[in-house]
Every structure is written in structure tokens, then in C-alpha cells.
Amino acid sequence: MALVKKKQEDGSVKLRLAVDFRALNSHTVPFNHPIPNITETIDCVGNATLFTKLDLAQGFHQIATHSDEESRKLAVVTPDCLFEYKRMPFGVANGPAVFAKLLQILLEGQSNCIGFIDDLPMFLH
């Protein structure tokens, strides 16, 4: 675990907690869900006349852990305490696939919006 500096768009710097989940990831059963292909995503925009993109910043943190057992597996030891994530942190093996699946469910039936990693490209034809 370490605090790392992350530069913001406005030039300011924020501290971000970085946790090494390699040990946990090596024992994680993979959840396979396809991440959208960038070429296919761009092709969907096609001849759109208007488009934008929403950035789902910190999107993983919107997904709650399912149980106390999951939270314990994500525990981080600090000099002062034990911190257990109650929401999915960055760095866990299945994070991108779980988030992609959630976006697929949420956007089902939407023809003018696609979930891509942590972005929502939106367009009008």
C-alpha cells in the first residue's frame, strides 16, 4: 500500500491510495466478460451528427462488495488500523469485467450510448 500523487485535469495534485492486490488476484477465479472493442465502439458512432462522452470517474467504487468475507479479502493493513473496502477498489483482477457487465445491464436497449471501460460515449444520428 502506498499513497501516490495523481495529477488532475486542472493541474492540481491529489493523493490516491494504491494497493497491491497481486496476491489476492493470483487466487481469484476469473470472471470473464468481454470488454468492448474500441474499433467496434467507434464503428457504432458511424455518421453521428452529435456526440459526447461522460467519464465515469471512480466507477469501480460504485460497486458494493457482496459480503463481509469479500471485504475481509480486500483488507489493507495500515500502521493504525485495518481498513476493509466495502466497495470494489481499483487493482482487483475481476474489476474491469464486473464493471463492463454492469454497464451492459444498465445500458441494455440504449442504441445511442455504449459503455466502454469507464466512459460512456453518447451520440445522435
Tab-separated table of N, CA, C and O in Angstrom:
chain	number	residue	atom	x	y	z
A	1	MET	N	0.842	-1.166	0.000
A	1	MET	CA	0.000	0.000	0.000
A	1	MET	C	0.889	1.231	0.000
A	1	MET	O	1.903	1.276	0.677
A	2	ALA	N	0.469	2.233	-0.778
A	2	ALA	CA	1.213	3.487	-0.828
A	2	ALA	C	0.274	4.607	-1.243
A	2	ALA	O	-0.741	4.377	-1.901
A	3	LEU	N	0.596	5.807	-0.844
A	3	LEU	CA	-0.107	6.984	-1.329
A	3	LEU	C	0.694	7.522	-2.501
A	3	LEU	O	1.895	7.752	-2.395
A	4	VAL	N	0.032	7.681	-3.631
A	4	VAL	CA	0.697	8.185	-4.822
A	4	VAL	C	0.020	9.470	-5.267
A	4	VAL	O	-1.177	9.661	-5.069
A	5	LYS	N	0.799	10.341	-5.879
A	5	LYS	CA	0.263	11.599	-6.371
A	5	LYS	C	-0.352	11.373	-7.746
A	5	LYS	O	0.230	10.710	-8.592
A	6	LYS	N	-1.543	11.940	-7.939
A	6	LYS	CA	-2.202	11.836	-9.238
A	6	LYS	C	-2.570	13.243	-9.692
A	6	LYS	O	-3.304	13.949	-9.007
A	7	LYS	N	-2.035	13.618	-10.847
A	7	LYS	CA	-2.290	14.946	-11.382
A	7	LYS	C	-3.717	15.022	-11.919
A	7	LYS	O	-4.184	14.132	-12.633
A	8	GLN	N	-4.407	16.094	-11.580
A	8	GLN	CA	-5.770	16.318	-12.027
A	8	GLN	C	-5.766	17.150	-13.310
A	8	GLN	O	-4.754	17.756	-13.673
A	9	GLU	N	-6.895	17.202	-13.997
A	9	GLU	CA	-7.001	17.961	-15.246
A	9	GLU	C	-6.707	19.440	-15.052
A	9	GLU	O	-6.182	20.101	-15.936
A	10	ASP	N	-7.051	19.974	-13.871
A	10	ASP	CA	-6.818	21.392	-13.608
A	10	ASP	C	-5.385	21.683	-13.167
A	10	ASP	O	-5.046	22.805	-12.816
A	11	GLY	N	-4.531	20.657	-13.155
A	11	GLY	CA	-3.139	20.837	-12.782
A	11	GLY	C	-2.845	20.579	-11.316
A	11	GLY	O	-1.689	20.465	-10.923
A	12	SER	N	-3.888	20.487	-10.513
A	12	SER	CA	-3.681	20.200	-9.094
A	12	SER	C	-3.284	18.732	-8.916
A	12	SER	O	-3.391	17.932	-9.845
A	13	VAL	N	-2.827	18.402	-7.733
A	13	VAL	CA	-2.392	17.043	-7.448
A	13	VAL	C	-3.186	16.508	-6.269
A	13	VAL	O	-3.373	17.196	-5.266
A	14	LYS	N	-3.695	15.290	-6.402
A	14	LYS	CA	-4.413	14.611	-5.319
A	14	LYS	C	-3.641	13.368	-4.933
A	14	LYS	O	-2.963	12.770	-5.765
A	15	LEU	N	-3.782	12.971	-3.680
A	15	LEU	CA	-3.193	11.715	-3.244
A	15	LEU	C	-4.191	10.597	-3.459
A	15	LEU	O	-5.394	10.764	-3.209
A	16	ARG	N	-3.701	9.458	-3.928
A	16	ARG	CA	-4.560	8.299	-4.177
A	16	ARG	C	-3.938	7.085	-3.501
A	16	ARG	O	-2.728	6.892	-3.557
A	17	LEU	N	-4.774	6.294	-2.875
A	17	LEU	CA	-4.310	5.069	-2.236
A	17	LEU	C	-4.093	4.009	-3.310
A	17	LEU	O	-4.993	3.716	-4.097
A	18	ALA	N	-2.899	3.456	-3.351
A	18	ALA	CA	-2.580	2.390	-4.303
A	18	ALA	C	-2.278	1.122	-3.506
A	18	ALA	O	-1.424	1.126	-2.626
A	19	VAL	N	-3.016	0.071	-3.799
A	19	VAL	CA	-2.873	-1.196	-3.080
A	19	VAL	C	-2.439	-2.266	-4.071
A	19	VAL	O	-2.955	-2.348	-5.186
A	20	ASP	N	-1.510	-3.085	-3.657
A	20	ASP	CA	-1.019	-4.178	-4.487
A	20	ASP	C	-1.855	-5.430	-4.190
A	20	ASP	O	-1.702	-6.054	-3.144
A	21	PHE	N	-2.762	-5.759	-5.098
A	21	PHE	CA	-3.651	-6.913	-4.919
A	21	PHE	C	-3.143	-8.147	-5.661
A	21	PHE	O	-3.911	-9.074	-5.913
A	22	ARG	N	-1.866	-8.206	-6.018
A	22	ARG	CA	-1.361	-9.348	-6.785
A	22	ARG	C	-1.555	-10.670	-6.057
A	22	ARG	O	-1.906	-11.675	-6.682
A	23	ALA	N	-1.349	-10.701	-4.752
A	23	ALA	CA	-1.521	-11.960	-4.010
A	23	ALA	C	-2.980	-12.421	-4.078
A	23	ALA	O	-3.263	-13.593	-4.338
A	24	LEU	N	-3.906	-11.504	-3.852
A	24	LEU	CA	-5.331	-11.841	-3.948
A	24	LEU	C	-5.695	-12.238	-5.373
A	24	LEU	O	-6.383	-13.244	-5.598
A	25	ASN	N	-5.218	-11.475	-6.340
A	25	ASN	CA	-5.540	-11.756	-7.749
A	25	ASN	C	-5.043	-13.126	-8.192
A	25	ASN	O	-5.674	-13.775	-9.039
A	26	SER	N	-3.937	-13.598	-7.625
A	26	SER	CA	-3.409	-14.903	-8.023
A	26	SER	C	-4.314	-16.046	-7.567
A	26	SER	O	-4.230	-17.153	-8.086
A	27	HIS	N	-5.210	-15.788	-6.613
A	27	HIS	CA	-6.146	-16.806	-6.116
A	27	HIS	C	-7.591	-16.546	-6.562
A	27	HIS	O	-8.501	-17.260	-6.154
A	28	THR	N	-7.778	-15.524	-7.368
A	28	THR	CA	-9.120	-15.136	-7.797
A	28	THR	C	-9.576	-15.983	-8.977
A	28	THR	O	-8.842	-16.155	-9.949
A	29	VAL	N	-10.803	-16.492	-8.888
A	29	VAL	CA	-11.400	-17.218	-10.012
A	29	VAL	C	-11.830	-16.159	-11.031
A	29	VAL	O	-12.604	-15.251	-10.704
A	30	PRO	N	-11.322	-16.245	-12.258
A	30	PRO	CA	-11.630	-15.202	-13.245
A	30	PRO	C	-13.122	-15.125	-13.568
A	30	PRO	O	-13.808	-16.135	-13.697
A	31	PHE	N	-13.612	-13.909	-13.666
A	31	PHE	CA	-14.949	-13.630	-14.162
A	31	PHE	C	-14.745	-13.083	-15.567
A	31	PHE	O	-14.203	-11.997	-15.741
A	32	ASN	N	-15.118	-13.872	-16.558
A	32	ASN	CA	-14.872	-13.490	-17.946
A	32	ASN	C	-16.089	-12.815	-18.542
A	32	ASN	O	-17.152	-13.428	-18.676
A	33	HIS	N	-15.911	-11.557	-18.863
A	33	HIS	CA	-16.941	-10.795	-19.573
A	33	HIS	C	-16.189	-9.885	-20.532
A	33	HIS	O	-15.229	-9.230	-20.133
A	34	PRO	N	-16.581	-9.855	-21.786
A	34	PRO	CA	-15.791	-9.087	-22.758
A	34	PRO	C	-15.817	-7.585	-22.496
A	34	PRO	O	-16.853	-7.020	-22.172
A	35	ILE	N	-14.651	-6.987	-22.621
A	35	ILE	CA	-14.541	-5.535	-22.609
A	35	ILE	C	-14.801	-5.099	-24.047
A	35	ILE	O	-14.273	-5.710	-24.985
A	36	PRO	N	-15.623	-4.079	-24.272
A	36	PRO	CA	-15.916	-3.674	-25.649
A	36	PRO	C	-14.650	-3.371	-26.443
A	36	PRO	O	-13.695	-2.809	-25.920
A	37	ASN	N	-14.680	-3.730	-27.703
A	37	ASN	CA	-13.578	-3.485	-28.619
A	37	ASN	C	-13.661	-2.028	-29.077
A	37	ASN	O	-14.719	-1.572	-29.509
A	38	ILE	N	-12.548	-1.300	-29.001
A	38	ILE	CA	-12.561	0.122	-29.358
A	38	ILE	C	-12.974	0.345	-30.803
A	38	ILE	O	-13.716	1.282	-31.109
A	39	THR	N	-12.555	-0.534	-31.722
A	39	THR	CA	-12.915	-0.383	-33.137
A	39	THR	C	-14.423	-0.519	-33.318
A	39	THR	O	-15.051	0.277	-34.023
A	40	GLU	N	-15.023	-1.511	-32.661
A	40	GLU	CA	-16.475	-1.693	-32.755
A	40	GLU	C	-17.211	-0.523	-32.122
A	40	GLU	O	-18.263	-0.097	-32.610
A	41	THR	N	-16.666	-0.004	-31.041
A	41	THR	CA	-17.286	1.144	-30.382
A	41	THR	C	-17.284	2.352	-31.307
A	41	THR	O	-18.305	3.027	-31.462
A	42	ILE	N	-16.162	2.608	-31.960
A	42	ILE	CA	-16.068	3.733	-32.898
A	42	ILE	C	-17.004	3.513	-34.079
A	42	ILE	O	-17.675	4.443	-34.541
A	43	ASP	N	-17.102	2.275	-34.568
A	43	ASP	CA	-17.994	1.962	-35.697
A	43	ASP	C	-19.452	2.245	-35.340
A	43	ASP	O	-20.236	2.636	-36.212
A	44	CYS	N	-19.842	2.045	-34.089
A	44	CYS	CA	-21.228	2.310	-33.670
A	44	CYS	C	-21.577	3.784	-33.791
A	44	CYS	O	-22.724	4.141	-34.029
A	45	VAL	N	-20.587	4.630	-33.607
A	45	VAL	CA	-20.828	6.069	-33.724
A	45	VAL	C	-21.135	6.414	-35.175
A	45	VAL	O	-21.992	7.245	-35.454
A	46	GLY	N	-20.450	5.705	-36.100
A	46	GLY	CA	-20.730	5.851	-37.526
A	46	GLY	C	-20.801	7.280	-37.984
A	46	GLY	O	-19.868	8.056	-37.803
A	47	ASN	N	-21.940	7.646	-38.547
A	47	ASN	CA	-22.115	9.004	-39.083
A	47	ASN	C	-22.916	9.883	-38.126
A	47	ASN	O	-23.744	10.674	-38.549
A	48	ALA	N	-22.658	9.746	-36.850
A	48	ALA	CA	-23.356	10.555	-35.853
A	48	ALA	C	-23.120	12.039	-36.120
A	48	ALA	O	-22.043	12.447	-36.565
A	49	THR	N	-24.136	12.839	-35.864
A	49	THR	CA	-24.011	14.283	-36.059
A	49	THR	C	-23.674	15.001	-34.760
A	49	THR	O	-23.205	16.123	-34.777
A	50	LEU	N	-23.925	14.342	-33.660
A	50	LEU	CA	-23.653	14.945	-32.357
A	50	LEU	C	-23.177	13.848	-31.423
A	50	LEU	O	-23.791	12.783	-31.363
A	51	PHE	N	-22.073	14.073	-30.738
A	51	PHE	CA	-21.630	13.075	-29.788
A	51	PHE	C	-20.837	13.710	-28.655
A	51	PHE	O	-20.313	14.808	-28.769
A	52	THR	N	-20.821	13.008	-27.540
A	52	THR	CA	-20.091	13.441	-26.353
A	52	THR	C	-19.670	12.200	-25.592
A	52	THR	O	-20.000	11.081	-25.975
A	53	LYS	N	-18.962	12.416	-24.513
A	53	LYS	CA	-18.504	11.294	-23.701
A	53	LYS	C	-18.610	11.690	-22.232
A	53	LYS	O	-18.207	12.778	-21.844
A	54	LEU	N	-19.181	10.816	-21.440
A	54	LEU	CA	-19.216	11.006	-19.997
A	54	LEU	C	-18.152	10.113	-19.373
A	54	LEU	O	-18.061	8.931	-19.710
A	55	ASP	N	-17.367	10.670	-18.487
A	55	ASP	CA	-16.333	9.910	-17.797
A	55	ASP	C	-16.898	9.435	-16.466
A	55	ASP	O	-17.306	10.245	-15.639
A	56	LEU	N	-16.945	8.139	-16.277
A	56	LEU	CA	-17.452	7.578	-15.025
A	56	LEU	C	-16.294	7.455	-14.029
A	56	LEU	O	-15.863	6.363	-13.670
A	57	ALA	N	-15.782	8.598	-13.624
A	57	ALA	CA	-14.634	8.636	-12.720
A	57	ALA	C	-14.944	7.862	-11.450
A	57	ALA	O	-16.037	7.972	-10.892
A	58	GLN	N	-14.002	7.032	-11.051
A	58	GLN	CA	-14.132	6.227	-9.838
A	58	GLN	C	-15.325	5.276	-9.925
A	58	GLN	O	-15.964	4.958	-8.923
A	59	GLY	N	-15.612	4.821	-11.139
A	59	GLY	CA	-16.761	3.949	-11.365
A	59	GLY	C	-16.728	2.662	-10.562
A	59	GLY	O	-17.760	2.192	-10.086
A	60	PHE	N	-15.536	2.071	-10.394
A	60	PHE	CA	-15.444	0.823	-9.631
A	60	PHE	C	-15.967	1.026	-8.218
A	60	PHE	O	-16.550	0.125	-7.621
A	61	HIS	N	-15.741	2.215	-7.669
A	61	HIS	CA	-16.156	2.475	-6.288
A	61	HIS	C	-17.673	2.557	-6.134
A	61	HIS	O	-18.174	2.728	-5.026
A	62	GLN	N	-18.407	2.436	-7.209
A	62	GLN	CA	-19.869	2.433	-7.137
A	62	GLN	C	-20.419	1.021	-6.942
A	62	GLN	O	-21.606	0.836	-6.709
A	63	ILE	N	-19.546	0.020	-7.033
A	63	ILE	CA	-19.986	-1.373	-6.939
A	63	ILE	C	-19.673	-1.900	-5.541
A	63	ILE	O	-18.514	-2.000	-5.141
A	64	ALA	N	-20.722	-2.216	-4.800
A	64	ALA	CA	-20.550	-2.695	-3.426
A	64	ALA	C	-20.021	-4.124	-3.393
A	64	ALA	O	-20.298	-4.917	-4.293
A	65	THR	N	-19.262	-4.445	-2.352
A	65	THR	CA	-18.871	-5.836	-2.141
A	65	THR	C	-20.119	-6.598	-1.710
A	65	THR	O	-21.065	-6.018	-1.193
A	66	HIS	N	-20.120	-7.908	-1.941
A	66	HIS	CA	-21.315	-8.704	-1.662
A	66	HIS	C	-21.408	-9.212	-0.234
A	66	HIS	O	-22.472	-9.597	0.214
A	67	SER	N	-20.299	-9.271	0.457
A	67	SER	CA	-20.321	-9.887	1.790
A	67	SER	C	-19.166	-9.384	2.636
A	67	SER	O	-18.217	-8.779	2.145
A	68	ASP	N	-19.261	-9.662	3.926
A	68	ASP	CA	-18.168	-9.343	4.840
A	68	ASP	C	-16.923	-10.138	4.474
A	68	ASP	O	-15.798	-9.655	4.626
A	69	GLU	N	-17.119	-11.357	3.955
A	69	GLU	CA	-15.978	-12.180	3.548
A	69	GLU	C	-15.198	-11.502	2.418
A	69	GLU	O	-13.973	-11.462	2.431
A	70	GLU	N	-15.920	-10.959	1.429
A	70	GLU	CA	-15.252	-10.232	0.348
A	70	GLU	C	-14.495	-9.030	0.899
A	70	GLU	O	-13.367	-8.769	0.495
A	71	SER	N	-15.114	-8.288	1.802
A	71	SER	CA	-14.459	-7.115	2.386
A	71	SER	C	-13.189	-7.505	3.127
A	71	SER	O	-12.183	-6.803	3.057
A	72	ARG	N	-13.219	-8.624	3.822
A	72	ARG	CA	-12.027	-9.087	4.550
A	72	ARG	C	-10.898	-9.429	3.587
A	72	ARG	O	-9.728	-9.178	3.863
A	73	LYS	N	-11.235	-9.999	2.432
A	73	LYS	CA	-10.208	-10.327	1.438
A	73	LYS	C	-9.557	-9.074	0.869
A	73	LYS	O	-8.417	-9.107	0.421
A	74	LEU	N	-10.276	-7.966	0.890
A	74	LEU	CA	-9.771	-6.708	0.350
A	74	LEU	C	-9.140	-5.834	1.434
A	74	LEU	O	-8.835	-4.664	1.198
A	75	ALA	N	-8.945	-6.382	2.608
A	75	ALA	CA	-8.436	-5.605	3.743
A	75	ALA	C	-7.032	-5.079	3.480
A	75	ALA	O	-6.204	-5.735	2.854
A	76	VAL	N	-6.789	-3.889	3.978
A	76	VAL	CA	-5.494	-3.225	3.892
A	76	VAL	C	-5.050	-2.906	5.310
A	76	VAL	O	-5.805	-2.305	6.075
A	77	VAL	N	-3.842	-3.310	5.650
A	77	VAL	CA	-3.309	-3.042	6.984
A	77	VAL	C	-2.541	-1.728	6.945
A	77	VAL	O	-1.663	-1.539	6.098
A	78	THR	N	-2.892	-0.824	7.835
A	78	THR	CA	-2.165	0.440	7.984
A	78	THR	C	-1.507	0.423	9.358
A	78	THR	O	-1.823	-0.440	10.189
A	79	PRO	N	-0.615	1.354	9.645
A	79	PRO	CA	0.002	1.386	10.970
A	79	PRO	C	-1.011	1.582	12.100
A	79	PRO	O	-0.769	1.167	13.236
A	80	ASP	N	-2.152	2.183	11.773
A	80	ASP	CA	-3.136	2.494	12.817
A	80	ASP	C	-4.349	1.577	12.865
A	80	ASP	O	-5.028	1.506	13.878
A	81	CYS	N	-4.654	0.919	11.755
A	81	CYS	CA	-5.888	0.129	11.738
A	81	CYS	C	-5.908	-0.845	10.564
A	81	CYS	O	-5.005	-0.868	9.740
A	82	LEU	N	-6.987	-1.586	10.495
A	82	LEU	CA	-7.268	-2.478	9.379
A	82	LEU	C	-8.415	-1.835	8.606
A	82	LEU	O	-9.466	-1.557	9.172
A	83	PHE	N	-8.209	-1.576	7.345
A	83	PHE	CA	-9.212	-0.942	6.502
A	83	PHE	C	-9.772	-1.994	5.568
A	83	PHE	O	-9.020	-2.626	4.830
A	84	GLU	N	-11.093	-2.199	5.585
A	84	GLU	CA	-11.752	-3.152	4.698
A	84	GLU	C	-12.616	-2.402	3.691
A	84	GLU	O	-13.486	-1.634	4.076
A	85	TYR	N	-12.338	-2.628	2.427
A	85	TYR	CA	-13.147	-1.995	1.386
A	85	TYR	C	-14.569	-2.528	1.426
A	85	TYR	O	-14.791	-3.728	1.516
A	86	LYS	N	-15.529	-1.644	1.330
A	86	LYS	CA	-16.941	-2.009	1.203
A	86	LYS	C	-17.413	-1.832	-0.240
A	86	LYS	O	-18.532	-2.174	-0.585
A	87	ARG	N	-16.534	-1.269	-1.062
A	87	ARG	CA	-16.789	-1.076	-2.484
A	87	ARG	C	-15.579	-1.578	-3.253
A	87	ARG	O	-14.472	-1.621	-2.729
A	88	MET	N	-15.765	-1.952	-4.502
A	88	MET	CA	-14.690	-2.555	-5.283
A	88	MET	C	-13.575	-1.538	-5.537
A	88	MET	O	-13.807	-0.491	-6.130
A	89	PRO	N	-12.362	-1.862	-5.111
A	89	PRO	CA	-11.238	-0.963	-5.357
A	89	PRO	C	-10.621	-1.223	-6.729
A	89	PRO	O	-10.861	-2.250	-7.351
A	90	PHE	N	-9.800	-0.280	-7.171
A	90	PHE	CA	-9.030	-0.477	-8.386
A	90	PHE	C	-7.923	-1.479	-8.090
A	90	PHE	O	-7.394	-1.533	-6.994
A	91	GLY	N	-7.584	-2.291	-9.085
A	91	GLY	CA	-6.484	-3.228	-8.935
A	91	GLY	C	-6.894	-4.666	-8.728
A	91	GLY	O	-6.056	-5.554	-8.773
A	92	VAL	N	-8.190	-4.927	-8.500
A	92	VAL	CA	-8.626	-6.315	-8.350
A	92	VAL	C	-8.834	-6.919	-9.736
A	92	VAL	O	-9.278	-6.249	-10.673
A	93	ALA	N	-8.505	-8.182	-9.868
A	93	ALA	CA	-8.474	-8.853	-11.168
A	93	ALA	C	-9.788	-8.767	-11.938
A	93	ALA	O	-9.795	-8.550	-13.143
A	94	ASN	N	-10.895	-8.944	-11.274
A	94	ASN	CA	-12.175	-9.004	-11.973
A	94	ASN	C	-12.863	-7.645	-12.114
A	94	ASN	O	-13.944	-7.560	-12.675
A	95	GLY	N	-12.237	-6.596	-11.631
A	95	GLY	CA	-12.848	-5.270	-11.654
A	95	GLY	C	-13.320	-4.823	-13.026
A	95	GLY	O	-14.498	-4.468	-13.193
A	96	PRO	N	-12.465	-4.810	-14.044
A	96	PRO	CA	-12.916	-4.343	-15.357
A	96	PRO	C	-14.063	-5.173	-15.931
A	96	PRO	O	-15.005	-4.626	-16.498
A	97	ALA	N	-14.020	-6.489	-15.778
A	97	ALA	CA	-15.082	-7.346	-16.325
A	97	ALA	C	-16.400	-7.133	-15.584
A	97	ALA	O	-17.470	-7.086	-16.206
A	98	VAL	N	-16.346	-7.009	-14.272
A	98	VAL	CA	-17.566	-6.773	-13.480
A	98	VAL	C	-18.171	-5.424	-13.859
A	98	VAL	O	-19.385	-5.303	-14.046
A	99	PHE	N	-17.328	-4.411	-14.009
A	99	PHE	CA	-17.827	-3.087	-14.372
A	99	PHE	C	-18.412	-3.093	-15.782
A	99	PHE	O	-19.466	-2.497	-16.029
A	100	ALA	N	-17.774	-3.789	-16.726
A	100	ALA	CA	-18.292	-3.892	-18.091
A	100	ALA	C	-19.656	-4.577	-18.103
A	100	ALA	O	-20.564	-4.163	-18.820
A	101	LYS	N	-19.813	-5.624	-17.301
A	101	LYS	CA	-21.094	-6.336	-17.211
A	101	LYS	C	-22.181	-5.422	-16.648
A	101	LYS	O	-23.303	-5.392	-17.153
A	102	LEU	N	-21.834	-4.658	-15.607
A	102	LEU	CA	-22.800	-3.723	-15.022
A	102	LEU	C	-23.245	-2.694	-16.052
A	102	LEU	O	-24.443	-2.419	-16.196
A	103	LEU	N	-22.297	-2.129	-16.805
A	103	LEU	CA	-22.662	-1.152	-17.829
A	103	LEU	C	-23.539	-1.781	-18.901
A	103	LEU	O	-24.487	-1.156	-19.382
A	104	GLN	N	-23.248	-3.026	-19.278
A	104	GLN	CA	-24.071	-3.713	-20.275
A	104	GLN	C	-25.508	-3.849	-19.775
A	104	GLN	O	-26.456	-3.602	-20.521
A	105	ILE	N	-25.675	-4.221	-18.525
A	105	ILE	CA	-27.018	-4.360	-17.943
A	105	ILE	C	-27.729	-3.013	-17.893
A	105	ILE	O	-28.890	-2.886	-18.289
A	106	LEU	N	-27.030	-1.990	-17.421
A	106	LEU	CA	-27.639	-0.668	-17.277
A	106	LEU	C	-28.006	-0.029	-18.613
A	106	LEU	O	-28.984	0.716	-18.704
A	107	LEU	N	-27.235	-0.319	-19.644
A	107	LEU	CA	-27.444	0.319	-20.943
A	107	LEU	C	-28.223	-0.547	-21.929
A	107	LEU	O	-28.358	-0.168	-23.096
A	108	GLU	N	-28.737	-1.680	-21.476
A	108	GLU	CA	-29.488	-2.572	-22.367
A	108	GLU	C	-30.642	-1.820	-23.022
A	108	GLU	O	-31.401	-1.121	-22.365
A	109	GLY	N	-30.729	-1.943	-24.327
A	109	GLY	CA	-31.804	-1.289	-25.078
A	109	GLY	C	-31.476	0.134	-25.514
A	109	GLY	O	-32.242	0.740	-26.252
A	110	GLN	N	-30.350	0.670	-25.071
A	110	GLN	CA	-29.945	2.017	-25.471
A	110	GLN	C	-29.142	1.922	-26.772
A	110	GLN	O	-28.125	1.256	-26.817
A	111	SER	N	-29.605	2.578	-27.794
A	111	SER	CA	-28.904	2.487	-29.073
A	111	SER	C	-27.954	3.661	-29.300
A	111	SER	O	-27.200	3.659	-30.255
A	112	ASN	N	-27.996	4.647	-28.415
A	112	ASN	CA	-27.145	5.814	-28.626
A	112	ASN	C	-26.117	6.018	-27.509
A	112	ASN	O	-25.588	7.109	-27.342
A	113	CYS	N	-25.843	4.954	-26.771
A	113	CYS	CA	-24.875	5.043	-25.681
A	113	CYS	C	-24.214	3.683	-25.496
A	113	CYS	O	-24.890	2.656	-25.504
A	114	ILE	N	-22.896	3.698	-25.340
A	114	ILE	CA	-22.132	2.465	-25.204
A	114	ILE	C	-21.245	2.581	-23.977
A	114	ILE	O	-20.621	3.623	-23.752
A	115	GLY	N	-21.176	1.537	-23.178
A	115	GLY	CA	-20.238	1.517	-22.067
A	115	GLY	C	-18.886	1.041	-22.548
A	115	GLY	O	-18.765	-0.039	-23.115
A	116	PHE	N	-17.865	1.866	-22.361
A	116	PHE	CA	-16.506	1.478	-22.755
A	116	PHE	C	-15.562	1.792	-21.602
A	116	PHE	O	-15.325	2.966	-21.293
A	117	ILE	N	-15.061	0.735	-20.943
A	117	ILE	CA	-14.198	0.840	-19.760
A	117	ILE	C	-14.914	1.721	-18.739
A	117	ILE	O	-15.913	1.302	-18.184
A	118	ASP	N	-14.442	2.952	-18.489
A	118	ASP	CA	-15.135	3.816	-17.526
A	118	ASP	C	-15.676	5.080	-18.220
A	118	ASP	O	-15.817	6.133	-17.620
A	119	ASP	N	-15.992	4.946	-19.506
A	119	ASP	CA	-16.550	6.051	-20.276
A	119	ASP	C	-17.880	5.647	-20.898
A	119	ASP	O	-18.115	4.465	-21.168
A	120	LEU	N	-18.721	6.656	-21.129
A	120	LEU	CA	-19.988	6.435	-21.824
A	120	LEU	C	-20.023	7.320	-23.064
A	120	LEU	O	-20.420	8.485	-22.994
A	121	PRO	N	-19.572	6.823	-24.205
A	121	PRO	CA	-19.735	7.593	-25.448
A	121	PRO	C	-21.217	7.648	-25.801
A	121	PRO	O	-21.909	6.624	-25.776
A	122	MET	N	-21.723	8.846	-26.065
A	122	MET	CA	-23.132	9.058	-26.423
A	122	MET	C	-23.173	9.798	-27.747
A	122	MET	O	-22.372	10.692	-27.983
A	123	PHE	N	-24.140	9.426	-28.603
A	123	PHE	CA	-24.182	10.011	-29.938
A	123	PHE	C	-25.598	10.020	-30.484
A	123	PHE	O	-26.450	9.265	-30.051
A	124	LEU	N	-25.841	10.952	-31.412
A	124	LEU	CA	-27.124	11.054	-32.119
A	124	LEU	C	-26.837	10.987	-33.606
A	124	LEU	O	-25.920	11.623	-34.104
A	125	HIS	N	-27.680	10.216	-34.319
A	125	HIS	CA	-27.535	10.112	-35.779
A	125	HIS	C	-28.482	11.072	-36.438
A	125	HIS	O	-29.491	11.456	-35.958
